[in-house]
Amino acid sequence: MKKYLGPLNKENPVLVQVLGVCSALAVTAQLKPAVVMALSVTVVCALSNLIISLIRNTIPPRVRIIVQLLVVSFFVVMVDMFLQAFVYDVSKMLSVFVGLIITNCIVMGRLEAFALSHKPLPSLVDGLMNGLGYGLVLVVVGTLRELFGRGTLWNIRIMPQAFYEAGYLDNGLMILPPMALILVGSLIWILNRNPKNAK
Amino acid sequence: MMELVDIFVRSVFIDNMVFAYFLGMCSYLAVSKDVKTAFGLGVAVCFVLTVTIPVNYLIDKYLLSPGALAWAGAWGEGLDLSFLTLIIFIAVIAAIVQLLEMVIEKISMPLYQALGIFLPLIAVNCAILGGSLFMQERHFPTVAHSFVYALGSGAGWLLAIVAFAAIRERLRYSNIPKPLQGNGIAYIITGLMGLGFMCFLGI
């Protein structure tokens, strides 16, 4: 059991293994796209882990990357169509980053490191947990950036009007792309302060 | 002509792949321990980009976008194959990367060994697929525009990784708080470099 919970904390794909950083940073200016992105990656990662694990004994090693890419892109196209049909505004906001789940290193990394050598059910759980570990970082960064950058969460105003009247201003820096990097850097700092996690 | 220069400058400095869109961050963080290797990977990414983007542009224009098959006769006019975009793009990229790997192995063994496992990983580098997808979103009028865009994006990525690797080499001698060493400081430096690049927005 402990093995599967690793991705949420000590083996977090974004903070410790430095995988899938690209999308983790680009979609976190607000909470809503961050949550949608986290769910999409979790679904794609879990299902493609399952499929690759099911066919792992029939894939010739030489062409495995292409087979993996095809399986992953199949699921990504499904997710993309689903998002366009049901949450069109978020899908517009995420733009190319839904397509970029294909090249998300977490998905490929789990396929290579886990699904190719394990049974289907553990692979499914492993994909799910890694997706959730990724999602956790997205939600934390997304919450901080939207709360301090716009004073809202999920497009609902959180910072009371009285604050603004007292001279409080939204921190415009938070919405800018570089701030995401600095926040993630600080998260790593906090995580590594716990001596149990330090290498 | 001015338009092409404009696209080039924009894609190097303002829409820099690393600092504005965080594309290719995984290999950017992993292969930036020293300048030489970083330069090699940067050149490889730049090359793959300049080959794949124009190829994908032509495929998108003449096969995939709505009504693109009109040249093939009346039956092609109402056809919309855009749902195949992702799969075709990634297949083209994987094929070209495979080709590049064979060429580099033949030409330069040291470079081949230096890049090691990262060469096949260029296929799953988000900068490459991201470049093609942004190209599609920008609707360039001719293939020359997409070529210049590819060259600019690649040069921007090269610039970012080489600059970052140089900073990291110096970093080895500085006194960083222990928990922040390694990845933590790498993220923060990239963030600060990104802030620096934001001043190009005015151009």
Coordinates of C-alpha atoms in Angstrom, one line a residue:
Chain A
M1 CA 0.0 0.0 0.0
K2 CA 2.8 2.4 1.0
K3 CA 4.4 1.8 -2.4
Y4 CA 1.4 3.3 -4.1
L5 CA 1.0 6.3 -1.8
G6 CA 4.6 7.5 -2.6
P7 CA 3.7 9.7 -5.5
L8 CA 1.5 11.9 -3.2
N9 CA 4.4 12.9 -1.0
K10 CA 8.0 11.5 -1.1
E11 CA 8.1 10.5 -4.8
N12 CA 5.9 13.3 -6.0
P13 CA 6.3 13.4 -9.8
V14 CA 6.5 17.1 -10.1
L15 CA 8.4 18.1 -7.0
V16 CA 10.9 15.3 -6.6
Q17 CA 11.2 13.5 -9.9
V18 CA 10.9 16.7 -12.0
L19 CA 8.5 15.1 -14.5
G20 CA 5.6 16.8 -16.3
V21 CA 6.6 20.2 -15.2
C22 CA 5.6 22.0 -18.4
S23 CA 1.9 21.7 -18.1
A24 CA 2.0 21.9 -14.3
L25 CA 3.2 25.5 -14.6
A26 CA 1.3 26.7 -17.6
V27 CA -2.3 26.0 -16.5
T28 CA -2.1 27.1 -12.9
A29 CA -2.9 30.8 -13.2
Q30 CA -6.4 29.9 -12.0
L31 CA -7.9 27.1 -10.0
K32 CA -10.5 25.8 -12.4
P33 CA -8.3 25.0 -15.4
A34 CA -5.7 23.5 -12.9
V35 CA -8.3 21.1 -11.6
V36 CA -9.6 20.1 -15.0
M37 CA -6.0 19.5 -16.2
A38 CA -5.2 17.4 -13.1
L39 CA -8.3 15.2 -13.7
S40 CA -7.4 14.8 -17.4
V41 CA -3.9 13.8 -16.7
T42 CA -5.0 11.3 -14.0
V43 CA -7.5 9.7 -16.4
V44 CA -5.0 9.5 -19.3
C45 CA -2.2 8.2 -17.0
A46 CA -4.3 5.5 -15.3
L47 CA -6.0 4.2 -18.5
S48 CA -2.9 4.2 -20.7
N49 CA -1.0 2.4 -17.9
L50 CA -3.7 -0.2 -17.8
I51 CA -3.8 -0.7 -21.6
I52 CA 0.0 -0.9 -22.0
S53 CA 0.2 -3.3 -19.1
L54 CA -2.4 -5.5 -20.7
I55 CA -0.5 -5.7 -24.0
R56 CA 3.0 -5.5 -22.5
N57 CA 4.0 -9.0 -23.5
T58 CA 3.1 -8.5 -27.2
I59 CA 4.9 -5.2 -27.8
P60 CA 8.2 -5.6 -29.5
P61 CA 10.8 -3.6 -27.5
R62 CA 12.1 -1.7 -30.5
V63 CA 8.9 0.0 -31.4
R64 CA 7.5 0.4 -27.8
I65 CA 7.8 4.2 -27.8
I66 CA 5.6 4.5 -30.9
V67 CA 3.1 2.1 -29.5
Q68 CA 3.0 4.0 -26.2
L69 CA 2.6 7.3 -28.0
L70 CA -0.3 5.9 -30.0
V71 CA -2.1 4.6 -26.9
V72 CA -1.6 7.8 -25.0
S73 CA -2.7 10.0 -27.9
F74 CA -5.8 7.9 -28.3
F75 CA -6.8 8.7 -24.8
V76 CA -5.8 12.3 -25.1
V77 CA -8.0 12.8 -28.2
M78 CA -10.9 11.3 -26.2
V79 CA -10.3 13.6 -23.3
D80 CA -9.9 16.6 -25.6
M81 CA -13.3 15.9 -27.3
F82 CA -14.9 15.3 -23.9
L83 CA -13.7 18.7 -22.6
Q84 CA -14.8 20.5 -25.8
A85 CA -18.2 19.0 -25.4
F86 CA -18.9 19.6 -21.7
V87 CA -16.6 22.4 -20.5
Y88 CA -15.9 24.5 -23.6
D89 CA -14.6 27.6 -21.8
V90 CA -12.0 25.6 -19.8
S91 CA -11.0 23.8 -23.0
K92 CA -10.4 27.1 -24.7
M93 CA -8.3 28.3 -21.7
L94 CA -6.2 25.2 -21.7
S95 CA -5.7 25.4 -25.5
V96 CA -2.7 23.4 -26.6
F97 CA -1.9 22.0 -23.2
V98 CA -4.5 19.3 -23.5
G99 CA -2.7 18.0 -26.6
L100 CA 0.6 18.3 -24.7
I101 CA -0.6 15.6 -22.2
I102 CA 0.7 13.2 -24.9
T103 CA 4.3 14.4 -24.3
N104 CA 3.8 14.7 -20.5
C105 CA 6.8 13.0 -19.0
I106 CA 4.7 11.6 -16.1
V107 CA 2.6 9.5 -18.5
M108 CA 5.6 8.3 -20.5
G109 CA 7.7 7.8 -17.5
R110 CA 5.2 5.6 -15.7
L111 CA 4.6 3.6 -18.9
E112 CA 8.3 2.9 -19.2
A113 CA 9.1 2.4 -15.5
F114 CA 6.1 0.6 -14.3
A115 CA 3.4 -0.6 -16.7
L116 CA 5.9 -2.5 -18.9
S117 CA 6.9 -4.7 -16.1
H118 CA 3.8 -5.0 -13.9
K119 CA 0.4 -6.6 -13.9
P120 CA -2.7 -4.6 -15.1
L121 CA -4.3 -3.8 -11.7
P122 CA -1.2 -2.5 -9.9
S123 CA -0.4 -0.5 -13.1
L124 CA -3.9 1.1 -13.0
V125 CA -3.4 2.1 -9.3
D126 CA 0.1 3.4 -10.0
G127 CA -1.1 5.6 -12.9
L128 CA -4.0 6.9 -10.7
M129 CA -1.7 7.7 -7.8
N130 CA 0.9 9.5 -10.0
G131 CA -1.9 11.5 -11.7
L132 CA -3.2 12.5 -8.2
G133 CA 0.3 13.4 -7.0
Y134 CA 0.6 15.7 -10.0
G135 CA -2.9 17.1 -9.4
L136 CA -2.0 17.9 -5.8
V137 CA 0.8 20.2 -6.9
L138 CA -1.4 21.8 -9.6
V139 CA -4.2 22.5 -7.1
V140 CA -1.9 24.0 -4.5
V141 CA -0.1 26.3 -7.0
G142 CA -3.4 27.1 -8.7
T143 CA -5.1 28.1 -5.4
L144 CA -2.2 30.3 -4.3
R145 CA -1.9 32.1 -7.7
E146 CA -5.6 32.7 -8.1
L147 CA -6.2 33.8 -4.5
F148 CA -3.3 36.2 -4.3
G149 CA -3.3 37.2 -8.0
R150 CA -7.0 37.9 -8.4
G151 CA -8.5 37.6 -5.0
T152 CA -10.9 34.9 -6.2
L153 CA -11.2 31.1 -6.1
W154 CA -13.0 29.2 -8.9
N155 CA -14.1 32.7 -10.1
I156 CA -15.8 33.4 -6.8
R157 CA -14.6 36.4 -4.9
I158 CA -12.8 35.4 -1.6
M159 CA -11.0 38.5 -0.6
P160 CA -13.7 40.8 1.0
Q161 CA -14.4 44.1 -0.5
A162 CA -13.4 45.8 2.8
F163 CA -9.8 44.7 2.2
Y164 CA -9.7 46.6 -1.1
E165 CA -11.2 49.7 0.5
A166 CA -8.5 49.5 3.2
G167 CA -5.9 49.7 0.4
Y168 CA -5.2 46.0 -0.3
L169 CA -4.2 45.3 -3.9
D170 CA -4.1 42.1 -5.9
N171 CA -0.6 40.9 -6.5
G172 CA -0.4 41.1 -10.3
L173 CA 2.9 39.3 -10.3
M174 CA 1.2 36.1 -9.3
I175 CA -0.6 35.8 -12.6
L176 CA 2.6 36.2 -14.6
P177 CA 4.2 32.9 -15.8
P178 CA 7.5 33.2 -14.0
M179 CA 5.7 33.3 -10.6
A180 CA 4.6 29.7 -11.1
L181 CA 8.2 28.6 -11.2
I182 CA 9.2 30.5 -8.1
L183 CA 6.2 29.0 -6.2
V184 CA 7.1 25.5 -7.2
G185 CA 10.7 26.1 -6.2
S186 CA 9.4 27.3 -2.8
L187 CA 7.2 24.2 -2.5
I188 CA 10.3 22.0 -3.0
W189 CA 12.1 24.0 -0.4
I190 CA 9.3 23.3 2.1
L191 CA 9.1 19.6 1.2
N192 CA 12.9 19.2 1.6
R193 CA 12.9 20.9 5.0
N194 CA 11.4 17.8 6.4
P195 CA 14.5 15.7 7.1
K196 CA 12.8 12.5 6.3
N197 CA 12.4 13.6 2.7
A198 CA 15.9 15.0 2.2
K199 CA 18.1 12.8 0.1
Chain B
M1 CA 10.3 40.5 -45.3
M2 CA 9.8 42.7 -42.2
E3 CA 7.0 40.3 -41.2
L4 CA 9.4 37.3 -41.1
V5 CA 11.9 39.2 -39.0
D6 CA 9.1 40.2 -36.7
I7 CA 8.1 36.5 -36.3
F8 CA 11.7 35.5 -35.6
V9 CA 12.3 38.1 -32.9
R10 CA 8.9 37.4 -31.3
S11 CA 9.5 33.7 -31.1
V12 CA 13.0 34.1 -29.7
F13 CA 12.4 36.7 -27.0
I14 CA 8.8 37.4 -26.3
D15 CA 7.1 34.0 -26.8
N16 CA 10.2 32.2 -25.6
M17 CA 9.2 28.5 -25.3
V18 CA 10.8 28.0 -21.9
F19 CA 10.0 31.3 -20.1
A20 CA 6.6 32.1 -21.5
Y21 CA 5.0 28.6 -22.1
F22 CA 7.2 26.3 -20.0
L23 CA 7.7 23.9 -22.9
G24 CA 10.4 21.3 -22.7
M25 CA 11.0 21.9 -19.0
C26 CA 11.9 18.3 -18.2
S27 CA 14.9 18.0 -20.4
Y28 CA 15.7 21.7 -19.7
L29 CA 16.1 20.9 -16.0
A30 CA 17.7 17.5 -16.5
V31 CA 20.4 18.3 -19.1
S32 CA 21.6 21.6 -17.9
K33 CA 24.4 20.5 -15.6
D34 CA 27.2 21.8 -18.0
V35 CA 27.2 24.1 -20.9
K36 CA 28.6 21.7 -23.5
T37 CA 25.9 19.0 -23.2
A38 CA 23.2 21.7 -22.9
F39 CA 24.4 23.2 -26.2
G40 CA 24.3 19.8 -27.9
L41 CA 20.7 19.2 -26.8
G42 CA 19.7 22.7 -27.6
V43 CA 21.0 22.3 -31.2
A44 CA 19.3 18.9 -31.5
V45 CA 15.9 20.4 -30.3
C46 CA 16.4 23.4 -32.6
F47 CA 17.1 21.1 -35.6
V48 CA 14.1 18.8 -34.9
L49 CA 11.9 21.8 -34.5
T50 CA 12.9 23.4 -37.8
V51 CA 12.3 20.1 -39.6
T52 CA 9.0 19.0 -38.0
I53 CA 7.2 22.3 -37.9
P54 CA 7.2 23.0 -41.7
V55 CA 6.4 19.3 -42.4
N56 CA 3.5 19.4 -40.0
Y57 CA 2.5 22.8 -41.4
L58 CA 2.2 21.2 -44.9
I59 CA 0.3 18.2 -43.5
D60 CA -2.1 20.4 -41.6
K61 CA -2.7 22.7 -44.6
Y62 CA -3.2 20.0 -47.3
L63 CA -4.6 17.1 -45.3
L64 CA -6.0 17.8 -41.9
S65 CA -7.7 21.2 -41.6
P66 CA -11.4 21.6 -42.6
G67 CA -11.8 21.6 -46.4
A68 CA -8.1 21.1 -46.9
L69 CA -8.6 18.1 -49.2
A70 CA -10.3 20.3 -51.8
W71 CA -7.3 19.8 -54.1
A72 CA -8.1 16.1 -54.3
G73 CA -11.5 16.7 -56.0
A74 CA -15.1 17.3 -55.0
W75 CA -15.2 14.5 -52.5
G76 CA -12.6 16.2 -50.3
E77 CA -14.3 19.5 -49.9
G78 CA -16.6 18.7 -47.0
L79 CA -14.0 16.6 -45.2
D80 CA -12.6 17.6 -41.8
L81 CA -9.8 15.4 -40.5
S82 CA -8.7 17.8 -37.7
F83 CA -9.5 15.2 -35.1
L84 CA -6.4 13.3 -36.3
T85 CA -4.1 16.3 -35.7
L86 CA -2.5 15.0 -32.5
I87 CA -1.9 11.5 -33.7
I88 CA -0.4 12.5 -37.0
F89 CA 1.8 15.2 -35.5
I90 CA 3.3 12.9 -32.9
A91 CA 3.8 10.2 -35.5
V92 CA 5.7 12.6 -37.8
I93 CA 7.8 13.8 -34.9
A94 CA 8.7 10.3 -33.7
A95 CA 9.8 9.3 -37.2
I96 CA 12.0 12.4 -37.7
V97 CA 13.6 12.0 -34.3
Q98 CA 14.4 8.3 -35.1
L99 CA 16.1 9.6 -38.3
L100 CA 18.1 12.3 -36.5
E101 CA 19.3 9.7 -34.0
M102 CA 20.7 7.5 -36.8
V103 CA 22.3 10.5 -38.5
I104 CA 24.0 11.8 -35.3
E105 CA 25.3 8.3 -34.5
K106 CA 27.0 8.2 -37.9
I107 CA 28.4 11.7 -37.9
S108 CA 29.4 12.5 -34.3
M109 CA 29.9 9.7 -31.8
P110 CA 31.0 12.0 -28.9
L111 CA 27.8 14.0 -29.3
Y112 CA 25.8 10.8 -29.5
Q113 CA 27.3 9.5 -26.3
A114 CA 26.9 12.9 -24.5
L115 CA 23.2 13.2 -25.3
G116 CA 22.7 9.5 -24.2
I117 CA 19.2 8.7 -23.4
F118 CA 17.9 12.2 -24.1
L119 CA 18.0 11.8 -27.8
P120 CA 15.1 9.4 -28.1
L121 CA 13.4 11.5 -25.4
I122 CA 13.3 14.5 -27.8
A123 CA 10.3 12.7 -29.4
V124 CA 8.4 13.1 -26.1
N125 CA 9.9 16.6 -25.5
C126 CA 6.9 18.9 -25.1
A127 CA 8.7 21.7 -26.9
I128 CA 8.5 19.8 -30.2
L129 CA 4.9 18.9 -30.1
G130 CA 4.1 22.2 -28.5
G131 CA 5.8 24.0 -31.3
S132 CA 3.7 22.2 -33.9
L133 CA 0.5 22.9 -32.0
F134 CA 1.2 26.6 -31.6
M135 CA 2.1 26.8 -35.2
Q136 CA -1.3 25.4 -36.0
E137 CA -3.0 27.8 -33.7
R138 CA -1.3 30.8 -35.3
H139 CA -2.5 30.2 -38.9
F140 CA 0.7 31.2 -40.8
P141 CA -0.1 32.2 -44.4
T142 CA 2.9 30.4 -46.0
V143 CA 5.3 27.6 -45.2
A144 CA 8.2 30.2 -45.0
H145 CA 6.5 31.8 -42.0
S146 CA 6.2 28.5 -40.2
F147 CA 9.9 27.8 -41.0
V148 CA 11.0 31.1 -39.5
Y149 CA 8.8 30.6 -36.5
A150 CA 10.4 27.1 -36.0
L151 CA 13.9 28.5 -36.3
G152 CA 13.1 31.3 -33.8
S153 CA 11.5 29.0 -31.3
G154 CA 14.4 26.6 -31.5
A155 CA 16.9 29.4 -31.1
G156 CA 15.0 30.7 -28.1
W157 CA 15.1 27.3 -26.5
L158 CA 18.8 27.0 -27.2
L159 CA 19.4 30.4 -25.7
A160 CA 17.4 29.6 -22.6
I161 CA 19.1 26.2 -21.9
V162 CA 22.7 27.5 -22.5
A163 CA 22.2 30.5 -20.3
F164 CA 20.7 28.4 -17.6
A165 CA 23.5 25.8 -17.8
A166 CA 26.1 28.6 -17.5
I167 CA 24.4 30.0 -14.4
R168 CA 24.2 26.5 -12.9
E169 CA 27.9 26.0 -13.5
R170 CA 28.6 29.1 -11.4
L171 CA 26.1 28.0 -8.8
R172 CA 28.3 25.1 -7.8
Y173 CA 30.5 27.5 -5.8
S174 CA 27.8 29.4 -4.1
N175 CA 26.4 28.8 -0.7
I176 CA 22.7 27.8 -1.0
P177 CA 20.5 26.7 1.9
K178 CA 20.5 23.0 2.0
P179 CA 16.9 22.2 1.4
L180 CA 16.9 24.5 -1.6
Q181 CA 19.8 22.9 -3.4
G182 CA 19.3 21.1 -6.6
N183 CA 15.8 21.4 -8.1
G184 CA 14.5 24.0 -5.8
I185 CA 17.0 26.7 -6.8
A186 CA 16.8 25.6 -10.4
Y187 CA 13.1 26.5 -10.5
I188 CA 13.6 29.8 -8.8
I189 CA 16.4 30.8 -11.2
T190 CA 14.3 29.9 -14.2
G191 CA 11.5 32.0 -12.7
L192 CA 13.8 35.0 -12.3
M193 CA 15.2 34.6 -15.8
G194 CA 11.6 34.5 -17.0
L195 CA 10.9 37.8 -15.2
G196 CA 14.0 39.2 -17.0
F197 CA 12.7 38.1 -20.4
M198 CA 9.3 39.7 -19.7
C199 CA 11.0 43.1 -20.3
F200 CA 11.2 42.2 -24.0
L201 CA 7.4 42.5 -24.1
G202 CA 7.8 46.2 -25.0
I203 CA 9.6 45.5 -28.3

